RNA sequence: GCGCCCGUAGCUCAGUUGGAUAGAGCGCCGGGCUUCGAACCCGUAGGUCGCAGGUUCAAUUCCUGCCGGGCGCACCA
């Protein structure tokens, strides 16, 4: 509304010949840092200064003169020093925000930035060769939040888990489990060199031994090893699903790498590339000409020994995603795979898509801290903290909140002791507490026979206190926050926003009363307190409901619950 | 050597895509519950935004070069 007014002013000025430029710069309307600078500030005048060849202050003056409906929209319009345009919006406009939140409810914040374009977010996708560890947990939280964020801004979003159930790693899994199996049977074993050493391998072998029982006798060693591989795979995949389920993560689909090989999709894709002249043979291997699309060198897709590389199935997989008609592919990867991005984007281009069709969200390592010391992890030796352990220890909500507190590209220090603490120090409880506090308000109100009126029936014009307006301003910024977070694929901004909103709520709650004192209770004489009329109570209840709604919506984006009481 | 990411308060990190006096939590110090939840609030102290140039009316933000840390640079996945 304010932006259109501003645009109207610019167009008006141009028609009158007061301004020359016909391409306006992006209208950034930011909430200024200091309240005395108004509700919204614009820097258009300054950015127009060079192209107009006039002093920013003069341009600002022209804009102000041309502002349409200035009296109705703005309480105050100021031009400050270099050329800032500080706008103070009429309080009545802010009241509309509360009505909007009420009518949209859980949909408040949704926009149509994505215009229904289809997105596939692929995340976690851990090899089914062991339990998920903390790093996967962060990837899971980030992937889910990015998916929800994109949904909020109007994309049609699907989520998928890619199962690497083919190739060397699976063979190694089979060999490792088989070795443990023989060990359990008292047979001599030679443990595979790069085998998996974790205790879960032995555990899987034990389960398989029980499962197979006597039937194992009739199997040739090679068949038995194959059975070990197949059963261990099922076992571990089931565990992964269970862990993700416990973490509140669900995928729309699970895609198997092996299925690509079985269906000959890999072969087909390589044929396609060959016919496009993007594949060549050298030194007995087949190479994908990824350097033609900006990759630093070409990559092998079929080895000398005739086996396909991981890249080959990855090409087929992403080809499949494109064929399914997605406008945007999001892959959430561990940061150590960043070198892989150019070659996958080359795949996009090989199929005549812009490389931006694939966006990779990188997730950095998690450093676990306990009692101030780092918990050392090594996947090779099998000593690592699993995602399951973290969830069991701190709970799914706290785990997600901590995973989403930082930019995913930054290293994350995860303090287990802090996440576990149900105390003031834990930022997740700070946000949830704000929500629960408002719920508690409803309980008390109900006990006194009061209810929160619909926004339309309350006189919201009594909400004039800076603390009240500050809260509303913050609420009004929520839809745009979702947009910037989504277009940057940065869910941590939502986490920050929620902490800020919760802080405003707590301050307000501490300073102002909402309900009148219960019957029989005298208001304190020491503090005269502000006048609390029934009107004000009603308006503040509406405000509180708005705050609660936005906290709930924001937590939902992060996949975190909003408890009524704690 | 080449490439990507990071460098902001004692610690852990934000900083709304280039704006005004750089913010928050933790920690330190000092205050606040007889009334809607003190899992909270208020206040004090704490900064050469790694360094040096450049672009700009304006740089923590963009560009270049250094320094420091992490990660990649397979016919592994």
Coordinates of C-alpha atoms (C1' of nucleotides) in Angstrom, one line a residue:
Chain A
X1 CA 0.0 0.0 0.0
X2 CA 2.8 2.4 0.9
X3 CA 4.9 1.2 -1.9
X4 CA 2.1 1.9 -4.4
X5 CA 1.7 5.3 -3.0
X6 CA 5.4 5.9 -3.4
X7 CA 5.3 4.6 -7.0
X8 CA 2.3 6.9 -7.6
X9 CA 4.3 9.8 -6.4
X10 CA 7.2 9.0 -8.8
X11 CA 4.9 8.6 -11.7
X12 CA 3.1 11.8 -10.9
X13 CA 6.3 13.7 -10.7
X14 CA 7.5 12.3 -14.0
X15 CA 4.2 13.3 -15.8
X16 CA 4.7 16.8 -14.5
X17 CA 8.2 16.7 -15.8
X18 CA 9.7 17.1 -12.4
X19 CA 11.6 13.9 -12.8
X20 CA 13.3 12.6 -15.9
X21 CA 14.2 8.9 -15.2
X22 CA 11.7 6.4 -16.4
X23 CA 13.1 3.3 -14.8
X24 CA 12.7 3.5 -11.0
X25 CA 15.2 1.7 -8.8
X26 CA 13.9 -1.1 -6.6
X27 CA 11.8 0.5 -3.9
X28 CA 13.3 -0.7 -0.7
X29 CA 11.0 0.1 2.2
X30 CA 12.8 -0.8 5.3
X31 CA 11.8 -0.5 8.9
X32 CA 14.4 1.9 10.2
X33 CA 16.5 1.0 13.2
X34 CA 15.3 3.9 15.4
X35 CA 11.6 4.6 16.1
X36 CA 12.0 8.3 15.6
X37 CA 12.7 7.6 12.0
X38 CA 9.2 6.5 11.4
X39 CA 7.7 3.2 10.5
X40 CA 9.2 2.9 7.0
X41 CA 12.1 4.5 5.4
X42 CA 12.9 4.8 1.7
X43 CA 16.1 5.6 0.0
X44 CA 14.8 6.1 -3.5
X45 CA 15.6 9.8 -3.5
X46 CA 19.3 9.1 -2.9
X47 CA 19.5 6.3 -5.4
X48 CA 17.9 8.6 -8.0
X49 CA 20.3 11.4 -7.2
X50 CA 23.0 10.5 -9.8
X51 CA 20.6 9.7 -12.7
X52 CA 18.6 12.8 -12.0
X53 CA 21.6 14.9 -11.4
X54 CA 19.9 16.7 -8.5
X55 CA 20.4 16.8 -4.8
X56 CA 18.7 13.9 -3.1
X57 CA 17.0 16.3 -0.8
X58 CA 15.3 18.1 -3.7
X59 CA 14.1 14.8 -5.2
X60 CA 12.7 13.7 -1.9
X61 CA 10.8 17.0 -1.7
X62 CA 9.3 16.4 -5.1
X63 CA 8.2 12.9 -4.1
X64 CA 6.6 14.1 -1.0
X65 CA 4.7 16.8 -2.9
X66 CA 3.3 14.1 -5.2
X67 CA 2.4 11.5 -2.7
X68 CA -1.2 10.5 -3.4
X69 CA -3.7 10.2 -0.5
X70 CA -1.0 11.6 1.8
X71 CA -3.4 12.8 4.5
X72 CA -5.1 9.4 4.7
X73 CA -2.1 7.2 4.7
X74 CA 0.6 9.0 6.6
X75 CA 0.8 10.5 10.0
X76 CA 4.1 12.1 9.3
X77 CA 6.4 12.4 6.3
X78 CA 9.9 13.6 6.9
X79 CA 13.0 14.2 4.8
X80 CA 16.2 13.7 6.7
X81 CA 19.7 14.8 6.0
X82 CA 21.1 13.2 2.9
X83 CA 17.7 12.3 1.5
X84 CA 16.0 9.7 3.6
X85 CA 12.3 9.6 3.3
X86 CA 10.9 8.7 6.7
X87 CA 7.3 7.7 6.7
X88 CA 5.1 7.3 9.7
X89 CA 2.0 5.4 8.8
X90 CA -1.4 6.3 10.2
X91 CA -2.2 4.1 13.2
X92 CA -5.4 3.1 11.6
X93 CA -3.5 1.3 8.8
X94 CA -1.6 -0.8 11.4
X95 CA -4.9 -2.0 12.7
X96 CA -5.6 -3.6 9.4
X97 CA -2.6 -5.9 10.0
X98 CA -4.4 -7.4 13.0
X99 CA -7.5 -7.9 11.0
X100 CA -5.5 -9.5 8.2
X101 CA -3.8 -12.0 10.6
X102 CA -7.2 -12.9 12.0
X103 CA -8.8 -13.6 8.6
X104 CA -5.8 -15.5 7.2
X105 CA -5.0 -17.4 10.3
X106 CA -2.4 -20.1 9.6
X107 CA -2.2 -18.8 6.0
X108 CA -1.0 -15.4 7.2
X109 CA 2.4 -14.8 5.7
X110 CA 1.7 -16.8 2.5
X111 CA 2.4 -15.0 -0.7
X112 CA 2.5 -15.9 -4.4
X113 CA 6.1 -15.2 -5.2
X114 CA 6.5 -18.7 -6.5
X115 CA 3.4 -18.6 -8.7
X116 CA 2.8 -22.2 -8.3
X117 CA 6.0 -23.3 -9.9
X118 CA 7.0 -26.8 -9.0
X119 CA 10.0 -27.5 -6.8
X120 CA 11.6 -30.7 -5.7
X121 CA 13.6 -30.5 -2.5
X122 CA 15.9 -33.5 -2.1
X123 CA 17.6 -33.8 1.3
X124 CA 19.2 -36.2 3.8
X125 CA 19.7 -38.9 1.1
X126 CA 22.2 -40.6 3.4
X127 CA 23.7 -43.9 2.3
X128 CA 21.7 -46.8 4.0
X129 CA 25.0 -48.1 5.4
X130 CA 24.5 -46.9 8.9
X131 CA 22.4 -44.8 11.2
X132 CA 21.9 -41.1 10.6
X133 CA 24.3 -39.0 12.5
X134 CA 24.1 -35.4 13.7
X135 CA 25.2 -33.9 10.4
X136 CA 22.2 -35.6 8.7
X137 CA 20.0 -34.2 11.4
X138 CA 21.0 -30.7 10.5
X139 CA 20.5 -31.5 6.8
X140 CA 17.0 -32.9 7.6
X141 CA 16.0 -29.8 9.6
X142 CA 17.3 -27.4 6.9
X143 CA 15.8 -29.4 4.1
X144 CA 12.4 -29.5 5.7
X145 CA 12.4 -25.8 6.6
X146 CA 13.5 -24.8 3.1
X147 CA 10.7 -26.9 1.6
X148 CA 8.1 -25.3 3.9
X149 CA 9.5 -21.9 3.3
X150 CA 9.1 -22.3 -0.4
X151 CA 5.5 -23.6 0.1
X152 CA 4.8 -20.5 2.1
X153 CA 5.8 -18.2 -0.7
X154 CA 3.7 -20.0 -3.3
X155 CA 5.7 -22.8 -4.8
X156 CA 4.3 -26.3 -5.4
X157 CA 6.8 -28.3 -3.4
X158 CA 7.7 -32.0 -3.2
X159 CA 10.3 -33.6 -1.1
X160 CA 12.4 -36.6 -1.9
X161 CA 15.0 -38.9 -0.3
X162 CA 17.5 -40.4 -2.8
X163 CA 18.7 -43.8 -1.6
X164 CA 22.2 -44.8 -2.7
X165 CA 21.4 -48.5 -2.7
X166 CA 23.8 -49.4 -5.5
X167 CA 27.6 -49.6 -5.9
X168 CA 30.6 -50.1 -3.8
X169 CA 29.3 -48.8 -0.5
X170 CA 26.5 -51.4 -0.5
X171 CA 28.9 -54.2 -1.4
X172 CA 31.1 -53.1 1.5
X173 CA 28.1 -53.1 3.8
X174 CA 27.3 -56.6 2.8
X175 CA 30.9 -57.7 3.2
X176 CA 31.1 -56.1 6.7
X177 CA 27.9 -57.6 7.9
X178 CA 28.9 -61.0 6.5
X179 CA 32.2 -60.8 8.3
X180 CA 30.4 -60.1 11.6
X181 CA 28.0 -62.9 10.8
X182 CA 30.8 -65.4 10.4
X183 CA 32.4 -64.1 13.5
X184 CA 29.2 -64.7 15.5
X185 CA 29.2 -68.3 14.1
X186 CA 32.7 -68.8 15.3
X187 CA 34.2 -68.9 11.9
X188 CA 37.6 -67.3 10.9
X189 CA 37.1 -63.9 9.3
X190 CA 39.1 -61.4 7.5
X191 CA 37.4 -58.1 8.0
X192 CA 37.1 -56.1 4.7
X193 CA 39.7 -53.3 4.5
X194 CA 37.4 -50.3 4.2
X195 CA 34.5 -52.0 5.9
X196 CA 32.1 -50.5 8.4
X197 CA 33.2 -50.9 11.9
X198 CA 30.3 -49.6 13.9
X199 CA 28.6 -51.6 16.6
X200 CA 25.4 -51.4 14.6
X201 CA 27.0 -53.7 12.0
X202 CA 27.4 -56.4 14.6
X203 CA 23.9 -55.7 15.8
X204 CA 22.5 -56.1 12.3
X205 CA 24.5 -59.3 11.9
X206 CA 22.9 -60.7 15.1
X207 CA 19.4 -59.9 13.9
X208 CA 20.1 -61.5 10.5
X209 CA 21.5 -64.6 12.1
X210 CA 18.3 -65.0 14.1
X211 CA 16.2 -64.2 11.1
X212 CA 17.9 -66.7 8.9
X213 CA 18.3 -69.4 11.5
X214 CA 18.8 -72.9 10.0
X215 CA 18.1 -71.9 6.4
X216 CA 21.6 -70.3 6.3
X217 CA 23.1 -73.8 6.1
X218 CA 21.8 -74.4 2.6
X219 CA 23.3 -71.2 1.2
X220 CA 26.6 -70.9 -0.6
X221 CA 28.9 -68.3 0.9
X222 CA 28.3 -65.8 -1.9
X223 CA 24.6 -66.2 -1.6
X224 CA 24.8 -65.8 2.2
X225 CA 26.8 -62.6 1.8
X226 CA 24.2 -61.3 -0.7
X227 CA 21.5 -62.1 1.8
X228 CA 23.4 -60.3 4.5
X229 CA 23.7 -57.3 2.2
X230 CA 20.0 -57.3 1.3
X231 CA 18.8 -57.8 4.9
X232 CA 21.2 -55.3 6.4
X233 CA 20.1 -52.8 3.8
X234 CA 16.4 -53.3 4.7
X235 CA 17.2 -53.1 8.3
X236 CA 19.2 -49.9 8.1
X237 CA 16.8 -48.2 5.8
X238 CA 14.0 -49.0 8.2
X239 CA 16.0 -47.5 11.0
X240 CA 16.6 -44.3 8.9
X241 CA 12.9 -44.0 8.2
X242 CA 12.1 -44.5 11.9
X243 CA 14.6 -41.9 13.0
X244 CA 13.3 -39.4 10.5
X245 CA 9.8 -40.1 11.6
X246 CA 10.8 -39.5 15.1
X247 CA 12.3 -36.2 14.0
X248 CA 9.0 -35.2 12.4
X249 CA 10.3 -35.5 8.8
X250 CA 8.3 -37.0 6.0
X251 CA 9.2 -37.4 2.4
X252 CA 6.7 -37.4 -0.4
X253 CA 8.8 -39.9 -2.2
X254 CA 11.9 -42.2 -1.8
X255 CA 13.9 -42.7 -4.9
X256 CA 16.2 -45.7 -5.4
X257 CA 19.5 -45.5 -7.2
X258 CA 19.4 -49.2 -8.0
X259 CA 16.1 -48.7 -9.8
X260 CA 17.9 -46.4 -12.3
X261 CA 20.3 -49.2 -13.1
X262 CA 17.7 -51.8 -13.3
X263 CA 15.5 -49.8 -15.6
X264 CA 18.5 -49.0 -17.8
X265 CA 17.9 -45.3 -17.2
X266 CA 21.6 -44.8 -16.7
X267 CA 22.4 -46.3 -20.1
X268 CA 19.7 -44.3 -21.8
X269 CA 21.0 -41.1 -20.4
X270 CA 24.5 -41.8 -21.5
X271 CA 23.2 -42.6 -25.0
X272 CA 21.4 -39.3 -25.0
X273 CA 24.5 -37.4 -24.0
X274 CA 26.5 -39.3 -26.6
X275 CA 24.1 -38.3 -29.3
X276 CA 24.5 -34.7 -28.2
X277 CA 28.2 -35.0 -28.5
X278 CA 28.7 -34.6 -24.8
X279 CA 30.3 -37.9 -24.2
X280 CA 33.7 -39.2 -25.4
X281 CA 35.9 -42.2 -24.9
X282 CA 39.4 -41.9 -23.6
X283 CA 41.9 -44.3 -22.1
X284 CA 39.2 -47.0 -22.1
X285 CA 36.7 -44.9 -20.1
X286 CA 33.8 -42.7 -21.0
X287 CA 33.8 -39.1 -20.1
X288 CA 31.1 -36.4 -19.7
X289 CA 32.2 -33.2 -21.3
X290 CA 31.2 -31.1 -18.3
X291 CA 34.0 -28.6 -19.0
X292 CA 31.9 -27.3 -21.9
X293 CA 29.6 -25.9 -19.2
X294 CA 32.0 -24.3 -16.8
X295 CA 33.2 -27.3 -14.9
X296 CA 37.0 -27.3 -14.4
X297 CA 37.5 -30.6 -16.1
X298 CA 35.6 -33.5 -17.8
X299 CA 34.3 -36.3 -15.6
X300 CA 34.3 -40.1 -15.9
X301 CA 30.9 -41.6 -16.1
X302 CA 31.9 -45.2 -17.1
X303 CA 35.1 -46.7 -15.8
X304 CA 37.6 -48.8 -17.6
X305 CA 36.2 -51.8 -15.9
X306 CA 32.8 -51.1 -17.4
X307 CA 31.2 -50.0 -14.1
X308 CA 29.2 -46.7 -14.0
X309 CA 30.5 -44.1 -11.6
X310 CA 28.3 -42.4 -9.0
X311 CA 28.1 -39.4 -11.3
X312 CA 26.5 -41.5 -14.0
X313 CA 23.5 -42.5 -11.8
X314 CA 23.4 -38.9 -10.5
X315 CA 23.0 -37.6 -14.0
X316 CA 20.3 -40.1 -14.7
X317 CA 18.6 -39.2 -11.4
X318 CA 18.6 -35.5 -12.1
X319 CA 17.5 -36.1 -15.7
X320 CA 14.6 -38.0 -14.2
X321 CA 13.8 -35.0 -11.9
X322 CA 13.8 -32.7 -14.9
X323 CA 11.6 -35.0 -16.8
X324 CA 9.1 -35.0 -14.0
X325 CA 8.6 -31.4 -14.8
X326 CA 10.1 -29.5 -11.9
X327 CA 10.9 -25.9 -12.5
X328 CA 13.4 -25.8 -9.7
X329 CA 15.5 -28.5 -8.2
X330 CA 16.9 -28.0 -4.7
X331 CA 19.6 -30.4 -3.4
X332 CA 20.7 -30.2 0.2
X333 CA 24.3 -31.4 0.5
X334 CA 27.0 -31.6 3.1
X335 CA 29.4 -28.7 2.6
X336 CA 32.2 -31.1 1.8
X337 CA 30.5 -31.9 -1.5
X338 CA 30.6 -28.3 -2.8
X339 CA 33.1 -29.3 -5.5
X340 CA 30.4 -31.4 -7.0
X341 CA 28.1 -28.4 -7.8
X342 CA 29.6 -27.3 -11.1
X343 CA 29.4 -30.7 -12.7
X344 CA 25.7 -31.2 -11.6
X345 CA 24.9 -27.7 -12.9
X346 CA 26.6 -28.8 -16.1
X347 CA 24.1 -31.6 -16.3
X348 CA 21.3 -29.0 -16.3
X349 CA 22.9 -27.2 -19.1
X350 CA 23.6 -30.4 -21.0
X351 CA 19.8 -30.7 -21.1
X352 CA 19.3 -27.1 -22.2
X353 CA 18.3 -25.8 -18.8
X354 CA 19.9 -22.8 -17.2
X355 CA 22.3 -23.9 -14.5
X356 CA 20.1 -22.0 -11.9
X357 CA 17.5 -24.7 -12.4
X358 CA 19.5 -26.6 -9.8
X359 CA 20.2 -24.9 -6.5
X360 CA 22.4 -26.6 -4.0
X361 CA 22.0 -25.7 -0.3
X362 CA 25.2 -26.5 1.5
X363 CA 25.1 -27.6 5.1
X364 CA 28.2 -27.3 7.2
X365 CA 29.4 -29.7 9.9
X366 CA 28.0 -29.8 13.4
X367 CA 30.4 -29.7 16.2
X368 CA 28.9 -31.3 19.3
X369 CA 29.8 -29.9 22.7
X370 CA 29.2 -31.5 26.0
X371 CA 30.4 -30.0 29.2
X372 CA 32.2 -27.4 27.1
X373 CA 34.3 -30.0 25.3
X374 CA 34.0 -31.2 21.8
X375 CA 32.6 -34.7 21.2
X376 CA 34.9 -36.3 18.8
X377 CA 33.4 -38.2 15.9
X378 CA 34.8 -40.5 13.2
X379 CA 32.7 -42.3 10.8
X380 CA 35.5 -44.6 9.8
X381 CA 35.9 -46.1 13.2
X382 CA 32.2 -46.0 13.7
X383 CA 32.4 -43.7 16.7
X384 CA 29.9 -41.0 16.1
X385 CA 26.9 -39.5 17.8
X386 CA 23.7 -40.5 16.0
X387 CA 20.8 -38.2 15.2
X388 CA 18.7 -40.5 17.3
X389 CA 20.8 -40.0 20.3
X390 CA 20.5 -36.2 20.0
X391 CA 16.8 -36.4 19.6
X392 CA 16.5 -38.7 22.6
X393 CA 18.6 -36.4 24.6
X394 CA 17.3 -32.9 23.8
X395 CA 14.0 -33.5 22.0
X396 CA 13.1 -33.0 18.4
X397 CA 12.0 -29.4 18.8
X398 CA 15.1 -28.2 20.5
X399 CA 17.3 -30.1 18.0
X400 CA 15.6 -28.5 15.0
X401 CA 15.7 -25.1 16.5
X402 CA 19.4 -25.4 17.2
X403 CA 20.1 -26.8 13.7
X404 CA 18.2 -23.8 12.3
X405 CA 19.8 -21.1 14.4
X406 CA 22.7 -20.4 12.1
X407 CA 23.3 -19.9 8.4
X408 CA 23.5 -23.5 7.2
X409 CA 26.9 -22.7 5.5
X410 CA 28.5 -21.9 8.8
X411 CA 29.9 -24.4 11.2
X412 CA 27.5 -25.0 14.0
X413 CA 28.4 -25.5 17.6
X414 CA 25.7 -27.6 19.2
X415 CA 25.8 -27.5 22.9
X416 CA 24.0 -30.6 24.1
X417 CA 23.8 -29.4 27.7
X418 CA 22.3 -26.1 26.6
X419 CA 19.8 -27.6 24.2
X420 CA 18.6 -29.9 27.0
X421 CA 18.2 -27.1 29.5
X422 CA 14.6 -26.2 30.1
X423 CA 15.7 -22.8 31.1
X424 CA 16.2 -19.2 30.3
X425 CA 19.4 -19.9 28.5
X426 CA 17.7 -22.0 25.8
X427 CA 16.5 -19.8 23.0
X428 CA 13.9 -22.4 21.8
X429 CA 12.1 -22.2 25.1
X430 CA 12.2 -18.5 24.9
X431 CA 10.1 -18.6 21.8
X432 CA 7.8 -21.4 22.9
X433 CA 7.3 -19.7 26.2
X434 CA 6.0 -16.6 24.5
X435 CA 3.4 -18.8 22.8
X436 CA 2.5 -20.7 25.9
X437 CA 2.2 -17.5 27.9
X438 CA -0.4 -16.2 25.6
X439 CA -2.3 -19.5 25.8
X440 CA -2.2 -19.1 29.5
X441 CA -3.8 -15.7 29.0
X442 CA -6.7 -17.4 27.3
X443 CA -7.1 -19.8 30.2
X444 CA -7.2 -17.1 32.7
X445 CA -9.6 -15.0 30.6
X446 CA -11.9 -17.9 30.2
X447 CA -11.9 -18.5 33.9
X448 CA -13.0 -14.9 34.4
X449 CA -15.7 -15.3 31.7
X450 CA -13.9 -13.2 29.1
X451 CA -13.2 -13.9 25.5
X452 CA -11.1 -12.3 22.8
X453 CA -13.5 -10.4 20.5
X454 CA -13.1 -10.6 16.7
X455 CA -10.9 -7.8 15.4
X456 CA -13.7 -6.1 13.7
X457 CA -15.6 -5.7 16.9
X458 CA -12.8 -4.3 18.9
X459 CA -11.8 -0.7 18.9
X460 CA -8.2 -1.1 17.8
X461 CA -7.5 2.6 17.7
X462 CA -6.6 2.5 21.4
X463 CA -3.5 0.6 20.5
X464 CA -1.2 3.6 20.5
X465 CA 1.5 2.7 22.9
X466 CA 5.0 2.4 21.3
X467 CA 5.2 -1.2 22.6
X468 CA 1.9 -2.0 21.0
X469 CA 2.8 -0.4 17.7
X470 CA 6.2 -2.0 17.8
X471 CA 4.6 -5.4 18.0
X472 CA 2.2 -4.8 15.2
X473 CA 5.0 -3.5 13.0
X474 CA 6.9 -6.7 13.6
X475 CA 3.9 -8.7 12.8
X476 CA 3.4 -6.8 9.6
X477 CA 7.0 -7.6 8.5
X478 CA 6.4 -11.3 8.6
X479 CA 5.2 -12.0 5.0
X480 CA 8.2 -10.1 3.6
X481 CA 10.5 -12.0 6.0
X482 CA 9.3 -15.2 4.6
X483 CA 9.9 -14.0 1.1
X484 CA 13.5 -12.9 1.7
X485 CA 14.2 -16.1 3.7
X486 CA 12.8 -18.2 0.9
X487 CA 14.5 -16.5 -2.0
X488 CA 17.8 -16.8 -0.2
X489 CA 17.0 -20.4 1.0
X490 CA 17.9 -19.3 4.5
X491 CA 15.5 -20.6 7.1
X492 CA 17.7 -19.3 9.9
X493 CA 16.2 -15.9 9.3
X494 CA 12.9 -17.2 10.5
X495 CA 14.5 -18.5 13.7
X496 CA 15.9 -15.0 14.3
X497 CA 12.7 -13.3 13.6
X498 CA 10.9 -15.5 16.1
X499 CA 13.4 -14.7 18.8
X500 CA 12.9 -11.0 18.1
X501 CA 9.1 -11.2 18.1
X502 CA 9.2 -13.2 21.3
X503 CA 11.5 -10.6 22.9
X504 CA 9.0 -7.8 22.0
X505 CA 6.2 -9.9 23.4
X506 CA 7.9 -10.6 26.7
X507 CA 8.8 -7.0 27.1
X508 CA 5.2 -5.9 26.4
X509 CA 3.8 -8.6 28.7
X510 CA 6.0 -7.6 31.5
X511 CA 5.3 -3.9 31.3
X512 CA 1.6 -3.8 30.4
X513 CA -1.5 -5.5 31.8
X514 CA -4.0 -7.0 29.5
X515 CA -6.7 -8.3 31.7
X516 CA -8.1 -6.3 34.6
X517 CA -7.2 -7.6 38.1
X518 CA -9.5 -10.4 39.2
X519 CA -12.5 -9.5 41.3
X520 CA -11.5 -9.0 44.9
X521 CA -7.9 -8.0 44.0
X522 CA -7.1 -4.4 44.5
X523 CA -4.8 -2.8 42.0
X524 CA -1.5 -2.0 43.6
X525 CA -1.3 1.5 44.9
X526 CA 2.5 1.7 44.6
X527 CA 2.2 1.7 40.9
X528 CA -0.7 3.6 39.6
X529 CA -0.4 1.8 36.3
X530 CA -1.9 2.9 33.1
X531 CA -5.6 3.2 32.8
X532 CA -6.9 -0.1 31.7
X533 CA -10.4 0.2 30.1
X534 CA -12.5 -2.7 28.8
X535 CA -11.8 -1.3 25.4
X536 CA -8.1 -1.5 25.9
X537 CA -8.4 -5.0 27.2
X538 CA -10.3 -6.1 24.1
X539 CA -7.8 -4.5 21.7
X540 CA -4.9 -6.0 23.5
X541 CA -6.4 -9.4 23.4
X542 CA -6.7 -9.0 19.7
X543 CA -3.1 -8.0 19.5
X544 CA -2.0 -11.0 21.6
X545 CA -4.0 -13.3 19.4
X546 CA -2.1 -11.9 16.4
X547 CA 1.2 -12.4 18.0
X548 CA 0.4 -15.9 19.0
X549 CA -0.7 -16.7 15.4
X550 CA 2.5 -15.4 13.9
X551 CA 4.7 -17.3 16.4
X552 CA 2.7 -20.5 15.6
X553 CA 3.0 -19.9 11.8
X554 CA 6.7 -19.3 12.1
X555 CA 7.4 -22.3 14.3
X556 CA 5.4 -24.4 11.8
X557 CA 7.7 -23.3 9.0
X558 CA 10.6 -24.6 11.1
X559 CA 8.8 -27.8 11.9
X560 CA 8.7 -27.0 15.6
X561 CA 5.6 -27.4 17.8
X562 CA 3.9 -24.5 19.5
X563 CA 2.9 -25.7 23.0
X564 CA -0.1 -24.4 24.8
X565 CA 1.7 -24.9 28.1
X566 CA 5.1 -25.9 29.1
Chain B
rG1 C1' 49.1 -24.6 -6.6
rC2 C1' 43.6 -23.9 -8.0
rG3 C1' 38.4 -23.5 -6.4
rC4 C1' 34.3 -22.9 -2.6
rC5 C1' 32.8 -21.3 2.4
rC6 C1' 34.0 -18.6 6.8
rG7 C1' 36.6 -14.2 9.7
rU8 C1' 31.7 -8.8 13.4
rA9 C1' 31.9 -7.6 21.6
rG10 C1' 35.5 -12.2 26.3
rC11 C1' 32.4 -16.7 23.9
rU12 C1' 28.6 -18.3 20.1
rC13 C1' 26.5 -15.7 16.2
rA14 C1' 22.6 -12.0 13.5
rG15 C1' 22.9 -7.9 10.4
rU16 C1' 16.4 -7.3 6.3
rU17 C1' 20.7 -8.1 -0.6
rG18 C1' 24.7 -0.6 -0.5
rG19 C1' 22.0 3.4 4.0
rA20 C1' 21.4 6.9 9.4
rU21 C1' 24.6 6.2 16.1
rA22 C1' 26.8 -2.0 13.8
rG23 C1' 22.8 -5.7 17.1
rA24 C1' 21.2 -10.4 20.1
rG25 C1' 22.1 -14.5 23.4
rC26 C1' 25.6 -16.4 26.8
rG27 C1' 29.2 -14.7 30.5
rC28 C1' 30.3 -10.2 34.1
rC29 C1' 28.1 -6.4 37.4
rG30 C1' 23.5 -4.1 39.5
rG31 C1' 18.0 -3.9 39.9
rG32 C1' 12.5 -6.0 39.4
rC33 C1' 7.2 -11.1 41.4
rU34 C1' 0.9 -10.0 46.8
rU35 C1' -2.4 -8.7 40.4
rC36 C1' -2.7 -12.1 33.2
rG37 C1' 3.2 -17.9 33.8
rA38 C1' 10.0 -14.5 36.8
rA39 C1' 11.3 -20.6 31.5
rC40 C1' 10.4 -13.4 32.1
rC41 C1' 11.8 -8.1 32.3
rC42 C1' 15.0 -3.4 33.1
rG43 C1' 19.9 -1.3 33.4
rU44 C1' 25.8 -0.9 33.2
rA45 C1' 30.3 -2.4 30.8
rG46 C1' 32.2 -4.5 26.4
rG47 C1' 33.9 -3.0 18.8
rU48 C1' 40.1 -0.7 14.3
rC49 C1' 33.3 -5.3 11.4
rG50 C1' 40.8 -10.0 9.8
rC51 C1' 44.4 -6.3 7.1
rA52 C1' 45.3 -2.9 2.8
rG53 C1' 43.6 -0.6 -1.4
rG54 C1' 39.3 0.5 -4.9
rU55 C1' 34.1 1.7 -6.7
rU56 C1' 30.1 5.1 -4.4
rC57 C1' 26.8 10.9 -2.0
rA58 C1' 27.0 6.4 1.3
rA59 C1' 30.7 -0.1 2.3
rU60 C1' 30.2 -4.9 7.8
rU61 C1' 27.7 -5.5 2.8
rC62 C1' 30.2 -4.9 -3.9
rC63 C1' 35.5 -5.5 -6.5
rU64 C1' 41.0 -6.6 -6.2
rG65 C1' 45.2 -8.2 -3.3
rC66 C1' 47.1 -10.1 1.1
rC67 C1' 46.6 -12.8 6.3
rG68 C1' 44.2 -16.6 9.2
rG69 C1' 40.7 -21.0 9.6
rG70 C1' 37.6 -25.0 7.3
rC71 C1' 36.5 -28.0 3.1
rG72 C1' 37.2 -29.8 -1.7
rC73 C1' 40.5 -30.8 -6.1
rA74 C1' 39.2 -39.7 -7.9
rC75 C1' 38.0 -44.3 -13.3
rC76 C1' 35.1 -43.2 -4.0
rA77 C1' 30.2 -42.2 -2.8

